[in-house]
Amino acid sequence: MMTERETTWSLSLRDVVRVLCRRSGIILSILVPGVLIVAVASFISLPIYEASAKVLLKRERLSFFHGPNESVQPHISQEIREQELNSELELLGNHSLLEAVVLQHRLYERPVCPAAAAEDPLLVRLRVSACQQRRAWWHWLQTLLGDKDSATSLRLTPQRLEKAIDGLKEGLNIIPIKQSNLILVRYRDRDPDLAAKVVNSLVQYFILKPEQGEQPTGVYELYQDETGTLRKHLQQAEERLWQFRHNAGIIDVAQQKALSLSKLADFEASLRSVEADIAATQGQIAPLKRQLAAQPEEISVETRMVQNDALATLKTHLMTLEVEYGRLREKFKANHPLRREMQNKIRKSKDILAQEAATRIQEQSIQRNPVYESIQSALLQAEVTLASLQARRQVLQQHVHDYYQISQQFDRQSIEIEALNRDAQLHADAYMAYMRKREEARFARVMDQRGIANLSMAEPAHAFSNPVAPRRKLNILLSLVLGSVVGVGIACIVDYTDHTFKTRDEVERHLSLPLLTSIPVKKEWG
Amino acid sequence: MWPKRSRKTRRPPARYESLTHLLLDDVEEFQQLRENLMLRRAAQELKTIAVCKANAGEGSSRVACHLAIAFTSDPRARIVLVDSDLRHPGLHALLQVSQENGLYETLIEGAATTKDRIKKTGLPNLSIITSGTPPDAHPAPPLLSVDILQILKEQFSVVVVDTSPVLADAAAVGVAAQCDGAILVLQAEQTRWEVAREAQARLQRAGANLLGVVLNRRKYPIPESLYKRL
């Protein structure tokens, strides 16, 4: 009589350990061979070395050239954009570059397995023989699969070259270094020196390759020819322009036109003022005439007795004569003719003097009317001014007319000159553009010759003595972990699917019968 | 742990160097078995015990033998072992008794001749009826009649019958049904759940009084030092 009891079974540590111990065979049989195989394979495989070089991308070369008349300086950024870095990166894997490297180092001749001399240590020989064995199996497998691969000859066939290039590409690893302008070039090979050489030569070839955008040879000459033709055209256009200007007598049409226009303006202004003056003068003349008519021509100004002025003179003269007579008296006798003449003179003078004294002049000055005079003079002046102004006006009008004509002519001529100018300018622009391009081509060629490039070797590759592969410790550790995980997993699966009785719980669970006893297994026949 | 032995290749029967070894082998376990059986039995007497197995090679002969030996620890008891597995009898080898003249002859000649077949073993209160020698190509033998068991019950205090495999032999369930109690012997890591369930079902359908299960050849994979710590 058994009571039905519900068996709620939950996993205990004992169960887990029991399973592991029970299936320890499975676990170990997976783990141990796995680790051993991995360890042996790690030690037997050939060590692979890696050489790496860093390439720096910088702007040594400008990819455009500026003439002296550029008004706007384009912005040359000093930062290398990621696009450029990536494009350089892609170009590093260029087929022709790889081909050059392959040919230089004769990578097509290189056997997959190295050769081992007899005096090499055992490990090395072992590795080499393992490699050769692997190659033999691989070869056998390939022939089995029908893959005809005649890799026996060492001649350079295109297939061999391609295979060598593929091999190079496989071993090559080109990556950008983040947040810098550097590109890292890595190559793996079983020979450290060769790896270093390959990387260095690849980078060298890459640096010296023609710049993208660099024109192949012949472009410089093309530009040269073009500039020659354009120069001729330009000269012709300029010649036409000069001829025209010469024929028209123009030096600088704009200024000349401006000058003539200003002159025209001046003359017009003068004309206006002259006309204003004429009007003013005419305005003056009319009232003057009226006033003139109103005034008498002569008036008597005053009547006065005027002292004869001659008296004074006569007196003076008499005085002089007497003085002279005095002198003469002293010198000569009374009957000298000179004295007598002088006496006569004195007597005459005295007579005249007495005569003059007797006459009292009565003057009556009759003058012309000063007002009349002034008016008349003013009128005359005005008329004269009017006449001159009118004459001036005439002249000015003529000038204005002339200058107007001249300005119009200049205008017409300026239009034609514009057209000719444009033509010449076009030619000049084209010529300049081609000149620039030619300069760029020449400059690029010079830089190529000098080896200036946008790239430079920042850090050349050298041969490392430590192999980078196979990573033995990592391999073994990984195989350990993986082996144990897989082993435990398989053990669990096997145990779970093992539908046999192993414990009391199972008996009671599946049969609902009590376990009376368990007889342990005997080792002698168990 | 390793690929299971198929049913065709059964383990060879256990061999002891001497009866002493037999006696000393796994004494505690069988004592425990006997105790449990005594506990398990209901009100009625447990005089005939059938030791059943699902398939051959599970070591039920040994279990039956040792169970009988466990019963002999009581000096007043008289135990008889009956080997009713006519195909692959194992009791006679264990107890080092000759196989012939056993159950098979009794079945053919009738239950009355049972007494003639009882053999003595090295142990004083343990007797055995071996299987006899059936011819090789013999079909299923006639059922063990209830008379044989009656006769034995009169003479002995405990009758332990080692039956043939339940799944292989249809007569085995009959034998188990005629006994007062039956125990099923399973081999650890060999007998499958489905097989055991089937055997149990058959026994229960036949009306046998399944008292419990004995797990034979059990492995304890955890080392004792580790087990103590868990």
PDB file of N, CA, C and O in Angstrom, chain A residues 44-46 113-117 120 122-135 190:
ATOM      1  N   ILE A  44      52.251  23.420 -34.255  1.00  0.00           N
ATOM      2  CA  ILE A  44      52.818  22.935 -35.505  1.00  0.00           C
ATOM      3  C   ILE A  44      52.653  23.942 -36.623  1.00  0.00           C
ATOM      4  O   ILE A  44      53.427  23.941 -37.568  1.00  0.00           O
ATOM      5  N   SER A  45      51.673  24.820 -36.502  1.00  0.00           N
ATOM      6  CA  SER A  45      51.495  25.728 -37.632  1.00  0.00           C
ATOM      7  C   SER A  45      52.596  26.763 -37.620  1.00  0.00           C
ATOM      8  O   SER A  45      53.158  27.118 -36.587  1.00  0.00           O
ATOM      9  N   LEU A  46      52.838  27.233 -38.806  1.00  0.00           N
ATOM     10  CA  LEU A  46      53.953  28.150 -38.987  1.00  0.00           C
ATOM     11  C   LEU A  46      53.617  29.494 -38.363  1.00  0.00           C
ATOM     12  O   LEU A  46      52.525  29.997 -38.515  1.00  0.00           O
ATOM     13  N   CYS A 113      54.963  26.690 -48.620  1.00  0.00           N
ATOM     14  CA  CYS A 113      55.670  26.227 -47.429  1.00  0.00           C
ATOM     15  C   CYS A 113      57.133  26.631 -47.518  1.00  0.00           C
ATOM     16  O   CYS A 113      57.735  26.572 -48.579  1.00  0.00           O
ATOM     17  N   PRO A 114      57.697  26.988 -46.399  1.00  0.00           N
ATOM     18  CA  PRO A 114      59.129  27.315 -46.462  1.00  0.00           C
ATOM     19  C   PRO A 114      59.959  26.047 -46.571  1.00  0.00           C
ATOM     20  O   PRO A 114      59.482  24.945 -46.366  1.00  0.00           O
ATOM     21  N   ALA A 115      61.183  26.241 -46.868  1.00  0.00           N
ATOM     22  CA  ALA A 115      62.093  25.105 -46.938  1.00  0.00           C
ATOM     23  C   ALA A 115      62.833  25.012 -45.619  1.00  0.00           C
ATOM     24  O   ALA A 115      63.120  26.013 -44.966  1.00  0.00           O
ATOM     25  N   ALA A 116      63.100  23.786 -45.222  1.00  0.00           N
ATOM     26  CA  ALA A 116      63.800  23.597 -43.954  1.00  0.00           C
ATOM     27  C   ALA A 116      65.117  22.912 -44.215  1.00  0.00           C
ATOM     28  O   ALA A 116      65.172  21.900 -44.911  1.00  0.00           O
ATOM     29  N   ALA A 117      66.132  23.457 -43.648  1.00  0.00           N
ATOM     30  CA  ALA A 117      67.443  22.815 -43.772  1.00  0.00           C
ATOM     31  C   ALA A 117      67.581  21.767 -42.691  1.00  0.00           C
ATOM     32  O   ALA A 117      66.841  21.742 -41.704  1.00  0.00           O
ATOM     33  N   ASP A 120      68.219  22.823 -38.994  1.00  0.00           N
ATOM     34  CA  ASP A 120      67.242  23.590 -38.234  1.00  0.00           C
ATOM     35  C   ASP A 120      66.763  22.776 -37.048  1.00  0.00           C
ATOM     36  O   ASP A 120      66.794  21.548 -37.072  1.00  0.00           O
ATOM     37  N   LEU A 122      64.342  20.876 -34.414  1.00  0.00           N
ATOM     38  CA  LEU A 122      63.308  19.881 -34.719  1.00  0.00           C
ATOM     39  C   LEU A 122      61.949  20.523 -34.916  1.00  0.00           C
ATOM     40  O   LEU A 122      61.184  20.158 -35.801  1.00  0.00           O
ATOM     41  N   LEU A 123      61.686  21.491 -34.085  1.00  0.00           N
ATOM     42  CA  LEU A 123      60.371  22.128 -34.164  1.00  0.00           C
ATOM     43  C   LEU A 123      60.144  22.765 -35.522  1.00  0.00           C
ATOM     44  O   LEU A 123      59.074  22.647 -36.123  1.00  0.00           O
ATOM     45  N   VAL A 124      61.190  23.409 -36.004  1.00  0.00           N
ATOM     46  CA  VAL A 124      61.060  24.072 -37.303  1.00  0.00           C
ATOM     47  C   VAL A 124      60.828  23.049 -38.400  1.00  0.00           C
ATOM     48  O   VAL A 124      59.961  23.200 -39.261  1.00  0.00           O
ATOM     49  N   ARG A 125      61.609  21.992 -38.314  1.00  0.00           N
ATOM     50  CA  ARG A 125      61.459  20.978 -39.365  1.00  0.00           C
ATOM     51  C   ARG A 125      60.080  20.348 -39.297  1.00  0.00           C
ATOM     52  O   ARG A 125      59.452  20.042 -40.312  1.00  0.00           O
ATOM     53  N   LEU A 126      59.647  20.159 -38.064  1.00  0.00           N
ATOM     54  CA  LEU A 126      58.318  19.588 -37.880  1.00  0.00           C
ATOM     55  C   LEU A 126      57.259  20.477 -38.510  1.00  0.00           C
ATOM     56  O   LEU A 126      56.351  20.021 -39.200  1.00  0.00           O
ATOM     57  N   ARG A 127      57.424  21.745 -38.282  1.00  0.00           N
ATOM     58  CA  ARG A 127      56.432  22.674 -38.819  1.00  0.00           C
ATOM     59  C   ARG A 127      56.442  22.659 -40.328  1.00  0.00           C
ATOM     60  O   ARG A 127      55.386  22.692 -40.972  1.00  0.00           O
ATOM     61  N   VAL A 128      57.630  22.658 -40.843  1.00  0.00           N
ATOM     62  CA  VAL A 128      57.726  22.681 -42.299  1.00  0.00           C
ATOM     63  C   VAL A 128      57.111  21.434 -42.885  1.00  0.00           C
ATOM     64  O   VAL A 128      56.353  21.484 -43.862  1.00  0.00           O
ATOM     65  N   SER A 129      57.431  20.297 -42.268  1.00  0.00           N
ATOM     66  CA  SER A 129      56.873  19.055 -42.813  1.00  0.00           C
ATOM     67  C   SER A 129      55.363  19.040 -42.653  1.00  0.00           C
ATOM     68  O   SER A 129      54.648  18.541 -43.520  1.00  0.00           O
ATOM     69  N   ALA A 130      54.865  19.606 -41.558  1.00  0.00           N
ATOM     70  CA  ALA A 130      53.415  19.679 -41.383  1.00  0.00           C
ATOM     71  C   ALA A 130      52.797  20.524 -42.483  1.00  0.00           C
ATOM     72  O   ALA A 130      51.758  20.186 -43.058  1.00  0.00           O
ATOM     73  N   CYS A 131      53.461  21.638 -42.761  1.00  0.00           N
ATOM     74  CA  CYS A 131      52.947  22.512 -43.810  1.00  0.00           C
ATOM     75  C   CYS A 131      52.929  21.789 -45.143  1.00  0.00           C
ATOM     76  O   CYS A 131      51.958  21.865 -45.903  1.00  0.00           O
ATOM     77  N   GLN A 132      54.008  21.086 -45.399  1.00  0.00           N
ATOM     78  CA  GLN A 132      54.076  20.386 -46.680  1.00  0.00           C
ATOM     79  C   GLN A 132      53.024  19.302 -46.779  1.00  0.00           C
ATOM     80  O   GLN A 132      52.409  19.110 -47.828  1.00  0.00           O
ATOM     81  N   GLN A 133      52.827  18.647 -45.624  1.00  0.00           N
ATOM     82  CA  GLN A 133      51.808  17.602 -45.612  1.00  0.00           C
ATOM     83  C   GLN A 133      50.436  18.185 -45.881  1.00  0.00           C
ATOM     84  O   GLN A 133      49.639  17.650 -46.654  1.00  0.00           O
ATOM     85  N   ARG A 134      50.190  19.307 -45.250  1.00  0.00           N
ATOM     86  CA  ARG A 134      48.901  19.979 -45.474  1.00  0.00           C
ATOM     87  C   ARG A 134      48.720  20.325 -46.928  1.00  0.00           C
ATOM     88  O   ARG A 134      47.649  20.154 -47.508  1.00  0.00           O
ATOM     89  N   ARG A 135      49.791  20.855 -47.505  1.00  0.00           N
ATOM     90  CA  ARG A 135      49.735  21.225 -48.916  1.00  0.00           C
ATOM     91  C   ARG A 135      49.451  20.020 -49.763  1.00  0.00           C
ATOM     92  O   ARG A 135      48.663  20.058 -50.711  1.00  0.00           O
ATOM     93  N   ARG A 190      54.766  34.645 -43.383  1.00  0.00           N
ATOM     94  CA  ARG A 190      55.549  33.835 -42.458  1.00  0.00           C
ATOM     95  C   ARG A 190      56.991  34.314 -42.375  1.00  0.00           C
ATOM     96  O   ARG A 190      57.748  33.868 -41.516  1.00  0.00           O
TER      97      ARG A 190
END
